[in-house]
Amino acid sequence: MPPFLAYDDNNPHTSRTPLLLIHGHPFDRTMWHPQRTAFAPSRRVIAPDLRGYGASPVTPGRTPLTRFAADLEDLLDALDVRTCVVAGLSMGGQIAMACYDRLGADRIRGLVLADTSPAPETPEGRSARNAMADRLLREGMRGYADEVLEKMVAPRAGREVKAHVHRMMTATDPAGAAAALRGRAERPDYRPLLTKVTVPALVVVGADDEYTPVHDAESMCALLPDATLRIVDGAAHLPNLERPEEFDRALGEFLTRVDERP
């Protein structure tokens, strides 16, 4: 049975630990182009479009984080990936936590959490996410994309980076984005889970991130038994695109450490 999700699978025959990259909202797998370019020559790199995003099917309604995690488990099974490092940014980081909750250390050898938060949604946040879902279904993505672009990336980000981020947002199907927003509005508290993670973790955050500020990353890092924190100067919510060299340096060091573990 073919995978449900659209995906890129680069260099599938190397012996190093595979890397699964989970994009954020409202983006797609092209978000990870710098990391695929950097790491695919030497290891297997899998980058899917999540349900409702990019070239993957849209299922209107509500898509909880657990549904995204189940989709990714099915993809790993279809590709015969027994273990991997899971890296997620923003919503993708929350899905990475859901993946660890579902699959555990038997399949996930390392966890990369970038510009994300393990805390449950607040009542105000639930109302705001559901209201935004209604707005996107009513108006489409462009107005939202125009409003948040310079919060997603720092105002001084390069023109090509801004264009790429804006293009991903406006190309997203409003029904898929709305379903994810409604699902995230009901997200659980992953903080207790993080205290029980038994694999190495890397926490990355842009120094100027307004959505998930540095102090949130510091608090998340403190919960993890074996975690490293990397703060990327000059970046906001998407340091992997804004400062790919710094992001890739931190990720590369982490992957080497995971590869060397027994």
mmCIF file of C-alpha atoms in Angstrom:
data_model
loop_
_atom_site.group_PDB
_atom_site.id
_atom_site.type_symbol
_atom_site.label_atom_id
_atom_site.label_comp_id
_atom_site.label_asym_id
_atom_site.label_seq_id
_atom_site.Cartn_x
_atom_site.Cartn_y
_atom_site.Cartn_z
ATOM 1 C CA MET A 1 0.000 0.000 0.000
ATOM 2 C CA PRO A 2 1.590 3.345 -1.018
ATOM 3 C CA PRO A 3 2.149 6.025 1.648
ATOM 4 C CA PHE A 4 -0.705 8.453 2.306
ATOM 5 C CA LEU A 5 1.668 11.421 2.436
ATOM 6 C CA ALA A 6 3.679 13.087 -0.297
ATOM 7 C CA TYR A 7 7.359 13.023 0.647
ATOM 8 C CA ASP A 8 10.992 13.248 -0.419
ATOM 9 C CA ASP A 9 13.266 10.359 0.510
ATOM 10 C CA ASN A 10 16.899 11.167 -0.223
ATOM 11 C CA ASN A 11 19.805 8.721 -0.048
ATOM 12 C CA PRO A 12 17.852 5.752 1.358
ATOM 13 C CA HIS A 13 20.742 3.266 1.318
ATOM 14 C CA THR A 14 23.228 4.837 3.741
ATOM 15 C CA SER A 15 24.040 3.229 7.087
ATOM 16 C CA ARG A 16 23.796 6.398 9.197
ATOM 17 C CA THR A 17 20.730 7.097 11.301
ATOM 18 C CA PRO A 18 17.931 8.414 9.065
ATOM 19 C CA LEU A 19 16.574 11.900 9.676
ATOM 20 C CA LEU A 20 12.833 12.626 9.557
ATOM 21 C CA LEU A 21 12.012 16.328 9.097
ATOM 22 C CA ILE A 22 8.562 17.586 10.161
ATOM 23 C CA HIS A 23 7.561 21.006 8.855
ATOM 24 C CA GLY A 24 5.544 23.632 10.690
ATOM 25 C CA HIS A 25 2.289 25.463 9.975
ATOM 26 C CA PRO A 26 1.348 26.659 7.420
ATOM 27 C CA PHE A 27 4.291 25.385 5.409
ATOM 28 C CA ASP A 28 5.330 22.301 3.455
ATOM 29 C CA ARG A 29 8.351 20.060 3.013
ATOM 30 C CA THR A 30 10.233 22.639 0.945
ATOM 31 C CA MET A 31 10.819 24.389 4.275
ATOM 32 C CA TRP A 32 13.645 21.900 4.806
ATOM 33 C CA HIS A 33 15.470 22.487 1.518
ATOM 34 C CA PRO A 34 18.677 23.785 3.189
ATOM 35 C CA GLN A 35 18.817 20.781 5.515
ATOM 36 C CA ARG A 36 18.166 18.267 2.743
ATOM 37 C CA THR A 37 20.934 19.912 0.735
ATOM 38 C CA ALA A 38 23.323 19.763 3.693
ATOM 39 C CA PHE A 39 22.635 16.272 5.003
ATOM 40 C CA ALA A 40 21.212 14.114 2.204
ATOM 41 C CA PRO A 41 24.649 13.510 0.620
ATOM 42 C CA SER A 42 25.699 11.517 3.691
ATOM 43 C CA ARG A 43 22.511 10.156 5.290
ATOM 44 C CA ARG A 44 18.919 9.256 4.557
ATOM 45 C CA VAL A 45 16.692 12.340 4.866
ATOM 46 C CA ILE A 46 12.910 11.986 4.740
ATOM 47 C CA ALA A 47 10.780 15.127 4.426
ATOM 48 C CA PRO A 48 7.007 14.627 4.100
ATOM 49 C CA ASP A 49 4.182 17.043 3.479
ATOM 50 C CA LEU A 50 1.862 16.655 6.455
ATOM 51 C CA ARG A 51 -1.795 15.818 5.949
ATOM 52 C CA GLY A 52 -3.494 18.951 4.587
ATOM 53 C CA TYR A 53 -0.267 20.607 3.427
ATOM 54 C CA GLY A 54 1.750 20.710 0.222
ATOM 55 C CA ALA A 55 0.973 17.792 -2.089
ATOM 56 C CA SER A 56 -0.563 15.574 0.611
ATOM 57 C CA PRO A 57 -4.333 14.994 0.757
ATOM 58 C CA VAL A 58 -6.557 17.422 2.620
ATOM 59 C CA THR A 59 -9.006 16.080 5.205
ATOM 60 C CA PRO A 60 -11.254 18.925 6.373
ATOM 61 C CA GLY A 61 -12.486 19.163 9.934
ATOM 62 C CA ARG A 62 -10.002 18.697 12.770
ATOM 63 C CA THR A 63 -6.577 17.046 12.616
ATOM 64 C CA PRO A 64 -5.118 16.371 16.085
ATOM 65 C CA LEU A 65 -1.396 16.024 16.641
ATOM 66 C CA THR A 66 -1.900 12.307 17.263
ATOM 67 C CA ARG A 67 -3.304 11.915 13.732
ATOM 68 C CA PHE A 68 -0.223 13.564 12.251
ATOM 69 C CA ALA A 69 1.967 11.245 14.348
ATOM 70 C CA ALA A 70 0.049 8.183 13.170
ATOM 71 C CA ASP A 71 0.514 9.291 9.545
ATOM 72 C CA LEU A 72 4.265 9.565 10.108
ATOM 73 C CA GLU A 73 4.410 6.144 11.729
ATOM 74 C CA ASP A 74 2.659 4.729 8.659
ATOM 75 C CA LEU A 75 5.168 6.489 6.412
ATOM 76 C CA LEU A 76 8.154 5.115 8.348
ATOM 77 C CA ASP A 77 6.622 1.640 8.174
ATOM 78 C CA ALA A 78 6.031 1.948 4.425
ATOM 79 C CA LEU A 79 9.640 3.047 3.897
ATOM 80 C CA ASP A 80 10.952 0.296 6.225
ATOM 81 C CA VAL A 81 12.623 2.846 8.526
ATOM 82 C CA ARG A 82 13.140 1.068 11.828
ATOM 83 C CA THR A 83 14.843 3.896 13.741
ATOM 84 C CA CYS A 84 15.470 7.564 13.035
ATOM 85 C CA VAL A 85 16.125 10.999 14.440
ATOM 86 C CA VAL A 86 12.934 13.070 14.420
ATOM 87 C CA ALA A 87 13.268 16.834 13.932
ATOM 88 C CA GLY A 88 10.309 19.191 14.006
ATOM 89 C CA LEU A 89 9.851 22.941 13.987
ATOM 90 C CA SER A 90 6.920 24.808 15.593
ATOM 91 C CA MET A 91 3.839 22.627 15.024
ATOM 92 C CA GLY A 92 6.286 20.077 13.656
ATOM 93 C CA GLY A 93 8.034 20.065 17.018
ATOM 94 C CA GLN A 94 4.750 19.330 18.755
ATOM 95 C CA ILE A 95 4.153 16.512 16.278
ATOM 96 C CA ALA A 96 7.667 15.235 17.031
ATOM 97 C CA MET A 97 6.681 15.052 20.711
ATOM 98 C CA ALA A 98 3.520 13.165 19.730
ATOM 99 C CA CYS A 99 5.698 10.802 17.687
ATOM 100 C CA TYR A 100 7.919 10.123 20.681
ATOM 101 C CA ASP A 101 4.848 9.532 22.820
ATOM 102 C CA ARG A 102 3.611 7.033 20.222
ATOM 103 C CA LEU A 103 6.847 5.321 19.183
ATOM 104 C CA GLY A 104 9.252 5.796 22.095
ATOM 105 C CA ALA A 105 12.987 5.228 22.181
ATOM 106 C CA ASP A 106 12.720 1.904 20.335
ATOM 107 C CA ARG A 107 12.255 3.817 17.076
ATOM 108 C CA ILE A 108 13.310 7.387 17.829
ATOM 109 C CA ARG A 109 17.024 7.689 18.557
ATOM 110 C CA GLY A 110 17.148 11.455 18.892
ATOM 111 C CA LEU A 111 14.726 14.350 19.134
ATOM 112 C CA VAL A 112 15.195 17.835 17.656
ATOM 113 C CA LEU A 113 12.701 20.432 18.875
ATOM 114 C CA ALA A 114 12.978 23.788 17.130
ATOM 115 C CA ASP A 115 10.975 26.919 17.949
ATOM 116 C CA THR A 116 8.204 24.950 19.613
ATOM 117 C CA SER A 117 6.441 24.502 22.942
ATOM 118 C CA PRO A 118 5.293 21.463 24.946
ATOM 119 C CA ALA A 119 2.683 23.377 26.960
ATOM 120 C CA PRO A 120 -1.036 22.742 26.430
ATOM 121 C CA GLU A 121 -3.128 25.382 24.732
ATOM 122 C CA THR A 122 -4.713 27.984 26.993
ATOM 123 C CA PRO A 123 -8.461 28.714 26.851
ATOM 124 C CA GLU A 124 -7.643 32.014 25.125
ATOM 125 C CA GLY A 125 -5.377 30.207 22.693
ATOM 126 C CA ARG A 126 -8.068 27.651 21.872
ATOM 127 C CA SER A 127 -10.518 30.429 21.051
ATOM 128 C CA ALA A 128 -7.935 32.244 18.936
ATOM 129 C CA ARG A 129 -6.985 29.136 16.949
ATOM 130 C CA ASN A 130 -10.600 28.260 16.223
ATOM 131 C CA ALA A 131 -11.322 31.851 15.230
ATOM 132 C CA MET A 132 -8.325 31.824 12.903
ATOM 133 C CA ALA A 133 -9.498 28.544 11.375
ATOM 134 C CA ASP A 134 -12.853 30.171 10.644
ATOM 135 C CA ARG A 135 -11.105 33.186 9.126
ATOM 136 C CA LEU A 136 -8.879 31.101 6.847
ATOM 137 C CA LEU A 137 -11.862 29.150 5.554
ATOM 138 C CA ARG A 138 -13.695 32.406 4.938
ATOM 139 C CA GLU A 139 -10.906 34.567 3.500
ATOM 140 C CA GLY A 140 -8.135 32.253 2.321
ATOM 141 C CA MET A 141 -4.451 32.384 3.258
ATOM 142 C CA ARG A 142 -3.078 35.568 1.688
ATOM 143 C CA GLY A 143 -4.164 38.144 4.253
ATOM 144 C CA TYR A 144 -2.876 35.997 7.095
ATOM 145 C CA ALA A 145 0.397 35.393 5.261
ATOM 146 C CA ASP A 146 0.903 39.119 4.701
ATOM 147 C CA GLU A 147 0.268 39.865 8.379
ATOM 148 C CA VAL A 148 2.594 37.281 9.940
ATOM 149 C CA LEU A 149 5.474 37.125 7.448
ATOM 150 C CA GLU A 150 7.812 39.347 9.474
ATOM 151 C CA LYS A 151 7.020 37.436 12.652
ATOM 152 C CA MET A 152 7.756 34.116 10.977
ATOM 153 C CA VAL A 153 11.120 35.477 9.850
ATOM 154 C CA ALA A 154 13.049 38.448 11.167
ATOM 155 C CA PRO A 155 12.473 41.702 9.208
ATOM 156 C CA ARG A 156 16.136 41.648 8.114
ATOM 157 C CA ALA A 157 15.810 38.173 6.558
ATOM 158 C CA GLY A 158 16.840 37.912 2.928
ATOM 159 C CA ARG A 159 14.373 38.661 0.162
ATOM 160 C CA GLU A 160 14.495 35.093 -1.179
ATOM 161 C CA VAL A 161 13.792 33.647 2.269
ATOM 162 C CA LYS A 162 10.802 35.939 2.748
ATOM 163 C CA ALA A 163 9.478 35.065 -0.699
ATOM 164 C CA HIS A 164 9.826 31.332 -0.002
ATOM 165 C CA VAL A 165 8.026 31.566 3.337
ATOM 166 C CA HIS A 166 5.226 33.704 1.891
ATOM 167 C CA ARG A 167 4.862 31.332 -1.053
ATOM 168 C CA MET A 168 4.501 28.301 1.232
ATOM 169 C CA MET A 169 1.856 30.030 3.330
ATOM 170 C CA THR A 170 -0.255 31.247 0.422
ATOM 171 C CA ALA A 171 -0.040 27.851 -1.329
ATOM 172 C CA THR A 172 -1.465 25.998 1.677
ATOM 173 C CA ASP A 173 -5.049 24.790 1.368
ATOM 174 C CA PRO A 174 -7.161 26.752 3.881
ATOM 175 C CA ALA A 175 -9.101 23.592 4.779
ATOM 176 C CA GLY A 176 -5.896 21.778 5.716
ATOM 177 C CA ALA A 177 -4.596 24.734 7.709
ATOM 178 C CA ALA A 178 -7.923 25.138 9.517
ATOM 179 C CA ALA A 179 -8.060 21.424 10.406
ATOM 180 C CA ALA A 180 -4.583 21.624 11.929
ATOM 181 C CA LEU A 181 -5.448 24.756 13.889
ATOM 182 C CA ARG A 182 -8.512 23.075 15.374
ATOM 183 C CA GLY A 183 -6.421 20.036 16.264
ATOM 184 C CA ARG A 184 -3.688 22.095 17.911
ATOM 185 C CA ALA A 185 -6.317 23.944 19.920
ATOM 186 C CA GLU A 186 -6.878 20.666 21.790
ATOM 187 C CA ARG A 187 -3.224 19.678 22.192
ATOM 188 C CA PRO A 188 -2.225 17.967 25.442
ATOM 189 C CA ASP A 189 0.510 18.912 27.893
ATOM 190 C CA TYR A 190 3.734 17.287 26.669
ATOM 191 C CA ARG A 191 5.839 18.558 29.574
ATOM 192 C CA PRO A 192 5.475 15.365 31.653
ATOM 193 C CA LEU A 193 6.470 13.328 28.577
ATOM 194 C CA LEU A 194 9.656 15.340 28.085
ATOM 195 C CA THR A 195 10.888 14.489 31.580
ATOM 196 C CA LYS A 196 10.804 10.810 30.564
ATOM 197 C CA VAL A 197 12.602 11.079 27.223
ATOM 198 C CA THR A 198 15.544 8.655 27.274
ATOM 199 C CA VAL A 199 17.260 9.736 24.047
ATOM 200 C CA PRO A 200 19.413 12.812 23.365
ATOM 201 C CA ALA A 201 17.554 15.980 22.449
ATOM 202 C CA LEU A 202 18.514 19.201 20.712
ATOM 203 C CA VAL A 203 16.472 22.334 21.404
ATOM 204 C CA VAL A 204 16.928 25.148 18.878
ATOM 205 C CA VAL A 205 15.343 28.592 18.915
ATOM 206 C CA GLY A 206 15.726 31.839 17.019
ATOM 207 C CA ALA A 207 16.911 34.618 19.321
ATOM 208 C CA ASP A 208 14.146 36.915 18.034
ATOM 209 C CA ASP A 209 11.298 34.373 17.964
ATOM 210 C CA GLU A 210 8.081 35.998 19.215
ATOM 211 C CA TYR A 211 5.919 32.877 18.935
ATOM 212 C CA THR A 212 8.140 30.605 21.054
ATOM 213 C CA PRO A 213 10.635 32.899 22.820
ATOM 214 C CA VAL A 214 14.039 31.905 24.139
ATOM 215 C CA HIS A 215 12.814 31.565 27.718
ATOM 216 C CA ASP A 216 10.262 28.964 26.536
ATOM 217 C CA ALA A 217 13.062 27.007 24.878
ATOM 218 C CA GLU A 218 15.140 27.235 28.045
ATOM 219 C CA SER A 219 12.250 25.891 30.108
ATOM 220 C CA MET A 220 11.689 23.052 27.649
ATOM 221 C CA CYS A 221 15.376 22.185 27.619
ATOM 222 C CA ALA A 222 15.385 21.998 31.429
ATOM 223 C CA LEU A 223 12.649 19.336 31.335
ATOM 224 C CA LEU A 224 14.609 16.987 29.072
ATOM 225 C CA PRO A 225 17.079 14.663 30.845
ATOM 226 C CA ASP A 226 19.706 14.917 28.091
ATOM 227 C CA ALA A 227 19.322 18.100 26.069
ATOM 228 C CA THR A 228 21.441 20.767 24.406
ATOM 229 C CA LEU A 229 20.129 24.278 23.770
ATOM 230 C CA ARG A 230 21.234 26.288 20.735
ATOM 231 C CA ILE A 231 20.082 29.889 20.291
ATOM 232 C CA VAL A 232 20.412 31.172 16.717
ATOM 233 C CA ASP A 233 21.176 34.897 16.615
ATOM 234 C CA GLY A 234 19.550 36.983 13.910
ATOM 235 C CA ALA A 235 16.655 34.564 13.422
ATOM 236 C CA ALA A 236 12.992 34.571 14.405
ATOM 237 C CA HIS A 237 10.656 31.573 14.089
ATOM 238 C CA LEU A 238 12.376 29.806 11.173
ATOM 239 C CA PRO A 239 16.116 29.667 11.946
ATOM 240 C CA ASN A 240 16.593 26.706 9.598
ATOM 241 C CA LEU A 241 15.786 29.064 6.699
ATOM 242 C CA GLU A 242 16.979 32.377 8.099
ATOM 243 C CA ARG A 243 20.364 31.153 9.366
ATOM 244 C CA PRO A 244 20.813 27.715 7.771
ATOM 245 C CA GLU A 245 24.563 27.511 8.383
ATOM 246 C CA GLU A 246 24.175 27.988 12.142
ATOM 247 C CA PHE A 247 21.160 25.679 12.281
ATOM 248 C CA ASP A 248 22.914 22.987 10.250
ATOM 249 C CA ARG A 249 26.037 23.207 12.390
ATOM 250 C CA ALA A 250 24.014 22.487 15.519
ATOM 251 C CA LEU A 251 22.033 19.744 13.803
ATOM 252 C CA GLY A 252 25.156 18.156 12.326
ATOM 253 C CA GLU A 253 26.889 17.989 15.696
ATOM 254 C CA PHE A 254 23.797 16.431 17.205
ATOM 255 C CA LEU A 255 23.445 13.834 14.441
ATOM 256 C CA THR A 256 27.101 12.842 14.837
ATOM 257 C CA ARG A 257 26.521 12.312 18.535
ATOM 258 C CA VAL A 258 23.477 10.120 17.853
ATOM 259 C CA ASP A 259 25.367 8.098 15.239
ATOM 260 C CA GLU A 260 28.129 7.380 17.774
ATOM 261 C CA ARG A 261 25.803 6.115 20.498
ATOM 262 C CA PRO A 262 25.701 2.318 20.941
#
